[in-house]
GROMACS .gro file of C-alpha atoms in nm:
model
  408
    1UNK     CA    1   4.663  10.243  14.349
    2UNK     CA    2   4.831   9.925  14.346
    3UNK     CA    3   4.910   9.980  13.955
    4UNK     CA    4   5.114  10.293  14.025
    5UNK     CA    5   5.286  10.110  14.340
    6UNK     CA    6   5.399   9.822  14.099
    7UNK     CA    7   5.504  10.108  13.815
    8UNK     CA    8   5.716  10.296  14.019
    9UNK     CA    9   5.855   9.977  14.184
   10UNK     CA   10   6.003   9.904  13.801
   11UNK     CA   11   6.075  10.233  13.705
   12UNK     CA   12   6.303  10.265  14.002
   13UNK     CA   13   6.443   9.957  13.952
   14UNK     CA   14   6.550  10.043  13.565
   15UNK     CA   15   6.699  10.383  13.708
   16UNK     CA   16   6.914  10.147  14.025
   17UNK     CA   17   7.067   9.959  13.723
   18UNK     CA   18   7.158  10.221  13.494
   19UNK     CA   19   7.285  10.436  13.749
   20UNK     CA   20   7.537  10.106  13.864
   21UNK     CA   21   7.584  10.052  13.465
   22UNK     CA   22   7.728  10.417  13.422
   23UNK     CA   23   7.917  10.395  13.701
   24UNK     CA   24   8.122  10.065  13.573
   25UNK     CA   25   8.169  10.250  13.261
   26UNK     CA   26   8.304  10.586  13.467
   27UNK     CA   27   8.529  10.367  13.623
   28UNK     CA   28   8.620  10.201  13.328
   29UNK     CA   29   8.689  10.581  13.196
   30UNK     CA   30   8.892  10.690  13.453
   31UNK     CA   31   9.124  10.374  13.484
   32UNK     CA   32   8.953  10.229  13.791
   33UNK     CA   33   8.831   9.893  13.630
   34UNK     CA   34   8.565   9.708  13.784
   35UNK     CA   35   8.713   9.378  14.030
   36UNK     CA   36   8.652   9.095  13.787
   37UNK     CA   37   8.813   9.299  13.480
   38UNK     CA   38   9.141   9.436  13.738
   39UNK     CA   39   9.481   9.351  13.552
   40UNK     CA   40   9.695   9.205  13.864
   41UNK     CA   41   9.966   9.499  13.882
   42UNK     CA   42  10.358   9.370  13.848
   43UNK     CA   43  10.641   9.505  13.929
   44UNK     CA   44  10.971   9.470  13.690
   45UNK     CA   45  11.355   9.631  13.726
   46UNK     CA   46  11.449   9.919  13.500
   47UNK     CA   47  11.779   9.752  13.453
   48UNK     CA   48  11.678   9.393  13.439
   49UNK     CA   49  11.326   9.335  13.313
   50UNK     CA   50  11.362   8.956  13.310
   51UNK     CA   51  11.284   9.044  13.694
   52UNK     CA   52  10.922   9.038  13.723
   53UNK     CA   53  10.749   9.036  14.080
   54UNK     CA   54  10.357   9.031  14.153
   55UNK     CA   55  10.466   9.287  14.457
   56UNK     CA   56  10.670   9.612  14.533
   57UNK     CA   57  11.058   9.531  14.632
   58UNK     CA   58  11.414   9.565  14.526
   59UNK     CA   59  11.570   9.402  14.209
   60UNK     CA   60  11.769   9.062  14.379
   61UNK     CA   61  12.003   9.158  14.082
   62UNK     CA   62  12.098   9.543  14.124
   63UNK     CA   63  11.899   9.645  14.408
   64UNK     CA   64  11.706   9.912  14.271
   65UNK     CA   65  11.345   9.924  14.298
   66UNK     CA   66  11.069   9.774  14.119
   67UNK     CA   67  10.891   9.983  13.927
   68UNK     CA   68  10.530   9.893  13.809
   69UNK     CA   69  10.477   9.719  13.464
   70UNK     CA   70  10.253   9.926  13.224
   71UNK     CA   71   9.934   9.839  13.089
   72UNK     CA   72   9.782  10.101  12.833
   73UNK     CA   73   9.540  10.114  12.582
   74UNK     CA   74   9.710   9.984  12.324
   75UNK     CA   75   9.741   9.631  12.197
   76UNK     CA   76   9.936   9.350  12.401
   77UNK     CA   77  10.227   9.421  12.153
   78UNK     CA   78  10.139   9.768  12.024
   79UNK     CA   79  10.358  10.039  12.170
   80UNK     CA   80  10.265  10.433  12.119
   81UNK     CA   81  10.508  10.672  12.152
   82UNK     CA   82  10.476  11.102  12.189
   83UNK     CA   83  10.650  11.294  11.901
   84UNK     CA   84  10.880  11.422  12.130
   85UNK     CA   85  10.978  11.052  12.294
   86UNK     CA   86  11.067  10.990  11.903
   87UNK     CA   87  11.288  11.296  11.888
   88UNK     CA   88  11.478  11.167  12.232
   89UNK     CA   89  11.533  10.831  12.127
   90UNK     CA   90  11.614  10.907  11.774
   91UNK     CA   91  11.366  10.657  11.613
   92UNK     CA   92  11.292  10.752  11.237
   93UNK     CA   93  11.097  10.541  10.988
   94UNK     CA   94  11.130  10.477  10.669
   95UNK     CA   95  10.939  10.273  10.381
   96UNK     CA   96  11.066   9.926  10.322
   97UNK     CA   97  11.132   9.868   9.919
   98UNK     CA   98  11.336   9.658   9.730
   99UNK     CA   99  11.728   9.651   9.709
  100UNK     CA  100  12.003   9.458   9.607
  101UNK     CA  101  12.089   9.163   9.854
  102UNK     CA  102  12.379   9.016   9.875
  103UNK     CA  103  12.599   9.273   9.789
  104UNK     CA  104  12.854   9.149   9.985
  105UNK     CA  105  12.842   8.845  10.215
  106UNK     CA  106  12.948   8.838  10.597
  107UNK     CA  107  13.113   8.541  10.710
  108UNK     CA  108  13.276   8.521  11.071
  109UNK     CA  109  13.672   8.557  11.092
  110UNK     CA  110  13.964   8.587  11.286
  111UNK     CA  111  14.315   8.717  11.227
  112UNK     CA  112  14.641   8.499  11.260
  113UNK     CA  113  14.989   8.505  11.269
  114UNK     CA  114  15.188   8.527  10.917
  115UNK     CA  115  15.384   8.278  10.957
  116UNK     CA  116  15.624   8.370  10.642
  117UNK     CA  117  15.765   8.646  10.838
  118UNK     CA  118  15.823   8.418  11.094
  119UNK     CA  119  16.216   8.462  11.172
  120UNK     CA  120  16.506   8.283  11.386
  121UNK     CA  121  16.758   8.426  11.560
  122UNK     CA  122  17.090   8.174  11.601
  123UNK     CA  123  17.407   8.208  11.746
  124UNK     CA  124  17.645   8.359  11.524
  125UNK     CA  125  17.957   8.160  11.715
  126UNK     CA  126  18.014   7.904  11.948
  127UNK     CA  127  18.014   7.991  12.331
  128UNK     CA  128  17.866   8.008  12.651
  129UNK     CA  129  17.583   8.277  12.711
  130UNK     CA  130  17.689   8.488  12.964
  131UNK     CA  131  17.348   8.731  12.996
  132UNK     CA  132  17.047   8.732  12.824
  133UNK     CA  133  16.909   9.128  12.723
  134UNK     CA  134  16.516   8.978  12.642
  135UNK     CA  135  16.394   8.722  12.838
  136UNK     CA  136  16.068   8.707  12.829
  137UNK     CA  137  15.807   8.655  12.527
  138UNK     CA  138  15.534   8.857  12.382
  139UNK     CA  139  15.784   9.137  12.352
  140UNK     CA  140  15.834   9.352  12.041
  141UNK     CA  141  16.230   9.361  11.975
  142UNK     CA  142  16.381   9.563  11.700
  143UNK     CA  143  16.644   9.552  11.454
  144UNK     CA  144  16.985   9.598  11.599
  145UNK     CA  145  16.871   9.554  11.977
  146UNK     CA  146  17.085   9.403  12.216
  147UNK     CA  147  17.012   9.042  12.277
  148UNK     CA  148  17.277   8.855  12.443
  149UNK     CA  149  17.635   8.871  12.550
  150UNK     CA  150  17.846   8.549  12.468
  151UNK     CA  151  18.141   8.415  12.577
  152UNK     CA  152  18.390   8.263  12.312
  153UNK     CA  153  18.743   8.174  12.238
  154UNK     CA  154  18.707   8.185  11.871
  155UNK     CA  155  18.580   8.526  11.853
  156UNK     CA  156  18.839   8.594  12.069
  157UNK     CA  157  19.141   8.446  11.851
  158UNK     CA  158  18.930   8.609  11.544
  159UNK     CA  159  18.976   8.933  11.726
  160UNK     CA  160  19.324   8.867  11.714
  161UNK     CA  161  19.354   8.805  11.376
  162UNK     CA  162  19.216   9.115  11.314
  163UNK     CA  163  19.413   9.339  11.535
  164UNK     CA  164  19.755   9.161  11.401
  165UNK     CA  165  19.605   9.282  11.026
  166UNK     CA  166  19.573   9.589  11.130
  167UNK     CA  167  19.918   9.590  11.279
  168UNK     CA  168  20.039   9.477  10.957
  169UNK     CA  169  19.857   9.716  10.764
  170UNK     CA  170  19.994   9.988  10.976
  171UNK     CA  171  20.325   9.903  10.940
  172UNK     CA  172  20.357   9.806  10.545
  173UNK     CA  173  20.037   9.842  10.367
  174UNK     CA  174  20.212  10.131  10.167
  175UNK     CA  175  20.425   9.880  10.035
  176UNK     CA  176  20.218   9.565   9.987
  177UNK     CA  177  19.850   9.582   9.856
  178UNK     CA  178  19.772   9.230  10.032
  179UNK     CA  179  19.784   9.349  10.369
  180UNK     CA  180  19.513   9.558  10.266
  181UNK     CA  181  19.302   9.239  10.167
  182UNK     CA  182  19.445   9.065  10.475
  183UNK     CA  183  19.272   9.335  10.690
  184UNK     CA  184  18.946   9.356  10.473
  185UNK     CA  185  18.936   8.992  10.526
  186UNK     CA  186  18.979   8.983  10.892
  187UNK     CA  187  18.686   9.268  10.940
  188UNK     CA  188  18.461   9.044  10.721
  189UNK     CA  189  18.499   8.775  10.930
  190UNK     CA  190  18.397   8.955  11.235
  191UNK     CA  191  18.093   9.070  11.101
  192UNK     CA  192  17.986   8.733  10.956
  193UNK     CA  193  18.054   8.619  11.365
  194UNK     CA  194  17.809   8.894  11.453
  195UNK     CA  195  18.004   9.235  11.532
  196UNK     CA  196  17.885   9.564  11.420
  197UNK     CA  197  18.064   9.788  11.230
  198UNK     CA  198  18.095  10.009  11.529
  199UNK     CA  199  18.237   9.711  11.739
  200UNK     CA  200  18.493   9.683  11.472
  201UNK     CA  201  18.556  10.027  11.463
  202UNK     CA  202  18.604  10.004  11.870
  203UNK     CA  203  18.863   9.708  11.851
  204UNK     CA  204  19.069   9.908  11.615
  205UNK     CA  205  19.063  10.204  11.841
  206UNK     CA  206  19.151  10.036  12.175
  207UNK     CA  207  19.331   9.745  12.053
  208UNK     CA  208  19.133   9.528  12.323
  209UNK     CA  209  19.048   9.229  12.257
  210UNK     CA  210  18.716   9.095  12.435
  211UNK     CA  211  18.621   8.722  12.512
  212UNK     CA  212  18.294   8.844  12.598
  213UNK     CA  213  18.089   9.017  12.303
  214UNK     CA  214  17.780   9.205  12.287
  215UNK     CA  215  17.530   9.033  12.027
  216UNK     CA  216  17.258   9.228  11.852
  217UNK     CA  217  16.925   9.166  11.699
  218UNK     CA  218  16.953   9.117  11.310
  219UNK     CA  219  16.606   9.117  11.242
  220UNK     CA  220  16.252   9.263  11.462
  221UNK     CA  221  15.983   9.139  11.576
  222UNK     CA  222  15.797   8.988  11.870
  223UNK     CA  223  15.947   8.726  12.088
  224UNK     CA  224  15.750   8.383  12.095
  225UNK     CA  225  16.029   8.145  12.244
  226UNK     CA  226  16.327   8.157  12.394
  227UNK     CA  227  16.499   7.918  12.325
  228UNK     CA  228  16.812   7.994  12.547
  229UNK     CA  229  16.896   8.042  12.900
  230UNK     CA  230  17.190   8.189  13.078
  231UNK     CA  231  17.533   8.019  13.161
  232UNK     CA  232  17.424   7.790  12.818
  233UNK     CA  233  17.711   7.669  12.617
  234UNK     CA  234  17.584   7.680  12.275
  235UNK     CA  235  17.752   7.571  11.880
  236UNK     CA  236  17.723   7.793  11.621
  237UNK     CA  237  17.388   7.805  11.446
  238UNK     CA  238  17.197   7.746  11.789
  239UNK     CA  239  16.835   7.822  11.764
  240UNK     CA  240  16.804   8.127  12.069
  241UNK     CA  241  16.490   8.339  11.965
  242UNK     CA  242  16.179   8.240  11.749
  243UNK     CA  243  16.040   8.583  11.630
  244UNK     CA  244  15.687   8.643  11.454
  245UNK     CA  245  15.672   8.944  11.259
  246UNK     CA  246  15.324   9.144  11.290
  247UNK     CA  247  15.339   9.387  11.008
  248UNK     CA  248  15.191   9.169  10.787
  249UNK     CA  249  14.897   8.937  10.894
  250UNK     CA  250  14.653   8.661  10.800
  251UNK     CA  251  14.284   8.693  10.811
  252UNK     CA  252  14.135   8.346  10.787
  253UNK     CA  253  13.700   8.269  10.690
  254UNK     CA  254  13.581   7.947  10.663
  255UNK     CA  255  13.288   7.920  10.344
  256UNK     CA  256  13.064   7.608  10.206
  257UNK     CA  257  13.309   7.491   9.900
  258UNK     CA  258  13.038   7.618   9.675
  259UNK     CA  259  13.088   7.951   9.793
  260UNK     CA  260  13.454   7.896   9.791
  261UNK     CA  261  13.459   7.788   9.429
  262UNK     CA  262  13.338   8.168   9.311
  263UNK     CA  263  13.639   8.353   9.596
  264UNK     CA  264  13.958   8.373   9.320
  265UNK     CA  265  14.339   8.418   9.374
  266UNK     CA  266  14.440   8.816   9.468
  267UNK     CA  267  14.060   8.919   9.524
  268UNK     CA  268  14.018   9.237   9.735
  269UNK     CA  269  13.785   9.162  10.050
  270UNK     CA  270  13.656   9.371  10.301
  271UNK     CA  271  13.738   9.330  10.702
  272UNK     CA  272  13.519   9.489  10.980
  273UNK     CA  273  13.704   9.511  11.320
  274UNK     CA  274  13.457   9.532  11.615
  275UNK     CA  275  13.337   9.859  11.680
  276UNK     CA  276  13.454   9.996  11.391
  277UNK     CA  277  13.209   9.837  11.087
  278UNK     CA  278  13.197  10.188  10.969
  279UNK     CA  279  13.583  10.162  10.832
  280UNK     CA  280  13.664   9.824  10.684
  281UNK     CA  281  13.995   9.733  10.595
  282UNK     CA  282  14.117   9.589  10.249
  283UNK     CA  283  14.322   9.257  10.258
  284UNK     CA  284  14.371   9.035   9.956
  285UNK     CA  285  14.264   8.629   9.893
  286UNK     CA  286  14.618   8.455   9.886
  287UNK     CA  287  14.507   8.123   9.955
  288UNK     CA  288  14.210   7.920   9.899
  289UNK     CA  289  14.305   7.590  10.078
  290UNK     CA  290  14.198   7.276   9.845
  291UNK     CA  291  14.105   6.996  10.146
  292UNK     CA  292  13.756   7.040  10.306
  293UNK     CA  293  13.804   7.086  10.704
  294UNK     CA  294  13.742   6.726  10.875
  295UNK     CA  295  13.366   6.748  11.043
  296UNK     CA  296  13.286   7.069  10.936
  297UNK     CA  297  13.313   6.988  10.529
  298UNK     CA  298  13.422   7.384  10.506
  299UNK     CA  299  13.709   7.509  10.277
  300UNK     CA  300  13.931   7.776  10.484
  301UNK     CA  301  14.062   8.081  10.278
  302UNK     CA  302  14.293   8.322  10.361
  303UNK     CA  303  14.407   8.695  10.281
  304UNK     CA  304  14.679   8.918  10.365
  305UNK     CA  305  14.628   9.236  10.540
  306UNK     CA  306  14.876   9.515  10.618
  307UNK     CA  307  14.910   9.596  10.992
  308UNK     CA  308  15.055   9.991  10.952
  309UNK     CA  309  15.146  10.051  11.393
  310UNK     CA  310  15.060   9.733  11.449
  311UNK     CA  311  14.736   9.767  11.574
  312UNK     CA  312  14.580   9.417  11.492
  313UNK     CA  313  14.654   9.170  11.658
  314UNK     CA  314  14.657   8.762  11.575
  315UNK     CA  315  14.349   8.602  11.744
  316UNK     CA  316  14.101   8.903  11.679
  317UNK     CA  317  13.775   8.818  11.600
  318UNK     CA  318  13.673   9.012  11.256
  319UNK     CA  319  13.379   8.961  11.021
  320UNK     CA  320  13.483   8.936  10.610
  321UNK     CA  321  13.239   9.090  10.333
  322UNK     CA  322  13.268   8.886  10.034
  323UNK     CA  323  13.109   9.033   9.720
  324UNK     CA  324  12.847   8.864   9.541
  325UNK     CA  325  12.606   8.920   9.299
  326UNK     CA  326  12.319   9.010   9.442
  327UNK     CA  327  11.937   8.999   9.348
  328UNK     CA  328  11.668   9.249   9.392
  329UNK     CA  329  11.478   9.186   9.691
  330UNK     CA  330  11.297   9.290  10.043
  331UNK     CA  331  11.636   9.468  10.236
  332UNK     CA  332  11.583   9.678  10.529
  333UNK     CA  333  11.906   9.847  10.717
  334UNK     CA  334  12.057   9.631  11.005
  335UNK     CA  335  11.989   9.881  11.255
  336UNK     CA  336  11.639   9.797  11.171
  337UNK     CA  337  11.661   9.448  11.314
  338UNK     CA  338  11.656   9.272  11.670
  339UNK     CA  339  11.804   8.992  11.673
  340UNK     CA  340  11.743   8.750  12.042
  341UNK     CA  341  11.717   8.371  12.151
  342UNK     CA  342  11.397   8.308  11.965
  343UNK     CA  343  11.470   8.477  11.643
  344UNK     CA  344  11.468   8.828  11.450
  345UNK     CA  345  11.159   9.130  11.414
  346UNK     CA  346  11.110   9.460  11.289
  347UNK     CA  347  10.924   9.757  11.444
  348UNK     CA  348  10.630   9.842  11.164
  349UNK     CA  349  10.382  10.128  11.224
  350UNK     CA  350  10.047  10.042  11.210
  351UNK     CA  351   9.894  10.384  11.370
  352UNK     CA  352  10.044  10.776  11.380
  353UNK     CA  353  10.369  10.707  11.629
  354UNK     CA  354  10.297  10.339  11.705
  355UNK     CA  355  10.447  10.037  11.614
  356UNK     CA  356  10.420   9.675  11.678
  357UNK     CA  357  10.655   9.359  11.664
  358UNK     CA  358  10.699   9.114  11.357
  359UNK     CA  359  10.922   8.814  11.357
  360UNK     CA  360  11.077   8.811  11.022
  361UNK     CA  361  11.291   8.525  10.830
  362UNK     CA  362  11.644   8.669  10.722
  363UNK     CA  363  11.854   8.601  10.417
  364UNK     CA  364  12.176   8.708  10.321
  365UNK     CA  365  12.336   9.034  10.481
  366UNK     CA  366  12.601   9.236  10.425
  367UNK     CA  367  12.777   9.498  10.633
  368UNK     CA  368  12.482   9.769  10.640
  369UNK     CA  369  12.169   9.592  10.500
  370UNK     CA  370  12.003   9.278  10.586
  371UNK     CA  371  11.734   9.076  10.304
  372UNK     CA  372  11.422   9.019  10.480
  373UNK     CA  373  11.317   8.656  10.317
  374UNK     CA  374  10.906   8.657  10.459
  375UNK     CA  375  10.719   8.820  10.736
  376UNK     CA  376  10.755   9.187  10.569
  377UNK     CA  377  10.642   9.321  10.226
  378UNK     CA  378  10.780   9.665  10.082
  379UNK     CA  379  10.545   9.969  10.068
  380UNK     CA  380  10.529   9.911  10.505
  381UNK     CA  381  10.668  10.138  10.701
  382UNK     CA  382  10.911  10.018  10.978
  383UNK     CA  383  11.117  10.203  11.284
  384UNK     CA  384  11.457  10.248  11.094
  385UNK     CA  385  11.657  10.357  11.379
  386UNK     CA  386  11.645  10.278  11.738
  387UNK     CA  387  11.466   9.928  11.713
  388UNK     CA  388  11.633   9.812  11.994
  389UNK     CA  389  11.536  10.133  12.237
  390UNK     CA  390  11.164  10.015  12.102
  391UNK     CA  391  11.255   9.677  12.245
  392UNK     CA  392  11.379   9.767  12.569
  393UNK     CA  393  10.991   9.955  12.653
  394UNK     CA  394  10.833   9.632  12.483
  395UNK     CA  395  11.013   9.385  12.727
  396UNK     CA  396  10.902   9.653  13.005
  397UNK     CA  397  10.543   9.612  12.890
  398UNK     CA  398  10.545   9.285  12.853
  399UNK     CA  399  10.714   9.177  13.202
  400UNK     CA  400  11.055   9.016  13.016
  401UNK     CA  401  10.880   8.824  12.746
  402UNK     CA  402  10.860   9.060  12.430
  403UNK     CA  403  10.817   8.775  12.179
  404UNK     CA  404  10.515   8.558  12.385
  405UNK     CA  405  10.256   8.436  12.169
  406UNK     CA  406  10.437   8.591  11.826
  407UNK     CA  407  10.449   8.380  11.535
  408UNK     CA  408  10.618   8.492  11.206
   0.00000   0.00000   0.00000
């Protein structure tokens, strides 16, 4: 009797601790961990996920509110995605093989001023400026504007020459061919001092002579000094207006002089504006400056680009593709790559619809495809497009810290 007692004293004791094994494991199953394996819940912001709080709230950023951080099944890096999440975000894959690098090789630019169409406009006589027409800079002016109206005695005594030729003319030009040259001569004269043929044609018209003349642009462009202000006197050949002309500009790199030394005179280069990689520009290599840059040790070159409508503008930042050689090697697209703080990765599948992070070292690039150096070996497969919607759920998952505890 005491046997069975002690028998079913054990055997109920083996069915307690099963029964409280199973139920760990149920709760295990259903997502309800036991209290010494519970992940302590976070809270991040859609909008900002460097925002991570061990509590419900509002973002102190945008207000909105926290939302918990995710913690599947997957691997601490791993992310898993539905076929129809791929379709939304537009992520496709594609097998990494080997290319030609260095195609073409970016260098940062910007555009400048071309300072040989640079122009001057001077006073055509001596006078005092009555009214200026422009008087501020940064504005286009073009050919045959008005500018100025000046105030001058010898325009006004060469107005009178020209009206007493006229006279003369009028009177006896039948019978003597050098009043004829007397008048050409006069009209000349006026038009070297700055009067349009229309001006010319308006003084022999009214016969009124005018000490105060209406003077015109000879040249466009836009304004970047005045030089002169109203009630001025000024002597004939006074600087008044400094113009820069913008349908022709400079687009300036700075390269290592090795790299410099294979760039020749009247090379065609490519130019990517922001936002608009997808159409470069051509400009040509018209000067590869010979002196190294003090502290930098870089040579500068330069290229001229057409400006059709004048939509560059100098000081734009612009990246140039410079041809090269090339060798075959590791090249994925650039879409492909996220670039932060702490380096570059891919996206590469390792299951059906999931991918995981790898830093990568980068080579040369040009303006669609990028040569992966080490970290990724062709024959993988890798997120081609939307790597950086990829990233966005990885920082979610991983509370603002998508690279922690990656090595390449």
């Amino acid at each position: 009797m005491k046997k069975l007692l002690i028998t079913g004293f054990f055997l109920a004791a083996v069915f307690t601790a099963c029964q409280q094994q199973q139920g760990d494991r149920q709760e295990i199953a259903s997502g309800h961990a036991p209290e010494h394996a519970a992940v302590k819940q976070q809270y991040t912001c859609p909008m900002h996920p460097q925002v991570i709080k061990d509590h419900p709230g509002d973002c102190p950023i945008c207000g909105m509110t926290l939302v918990p951080v995710a913690h599947n099944e997957t691997k601490a890096h791993s992310l898993k995605f539905s076929p129809a999440q791929l379709e939304l975000a537009n992520i496709t894959m594609m097998i990494v093989g080997n290319g030609h690098s260095g195609q073409s090789q970016l260098i940062n630019g910007r555009l400048a001023a071309n300072t040989t169409q640079n122009e001057v406009i001077s006073a055509r006589a001596a006078g005092r400026i009555e009214k200026l027409f422009v008087k501020q800079t940064g504005i286009r002016i073009n050919q045959g504007q008005p500018l100025y109206e000046l105030y001058s005695e010898e325009l006004l005594t060469l107005e009178n020459e020209f009206l007493l030729a006229w006279d003369q003319y009028k009177a006896m030009g039948n019978e003597n061919e050098r009043f004829g040259s007397f008048l050409e001569s006069a009209g000349k004269k006026l038009a070297l001092y700055g009067l349009k043929p229309a001006q010319i044609r308006q003084l022999k018209k009214t016969h009124q002579v005018h000490a105060r003349i209406t003077m015109y642009a000879t040249t466009g462009g836009v304004v970047t000094e005045i030089k002169a202000t109203e009630g001025q006197y000024v002597a004939e050949g006074t600087a008044l207006y400094s113009l820069e002309g913008l349908n022709e500009l400079w687009v300036e790199g700075e390269l290592y002089p090795e790299e410099a030394g294979k760039v020749k005179m009247g090379q065609q280069i490519k130019v990517l504006l922001p936002g608009s990689e997808d159409q470069p520009l051509t400009a040509k290599v018209s000067f590869i400056n010979p002196e190294l840059q003090a502290g930098t040790q870089l040579s500068v070159i330069r290229a001229t680009i057409q400006n059709p409508g004048l939509k560059l503008q100098p000081g734009m930042q612009v990246q140039i593709a410079m041809p090269s050689a090339g060798q075959q090697a590791v090249v994925v697209p650039l879409n492909a790559l996220v670039r932060d703080a702490k380096g570059s990765m891919v996206f590469v599948q390792t299951a059906n619809n999931t991918f995981e992070p790898r830093m990568v070292k980068t080579g040369t690039e040009n303006e669609r495809t990028i040569e992966i150096v080490n970290g990724l070996s062709a024959g993988e497969t890798i997120a081609a497009s939307g790597a950086y919607l990829i990233y966005s759920e990885l920082v979610l998952k991983q509370g603002g810290n998508a690279m922690a505890g990656m090595q390449m």
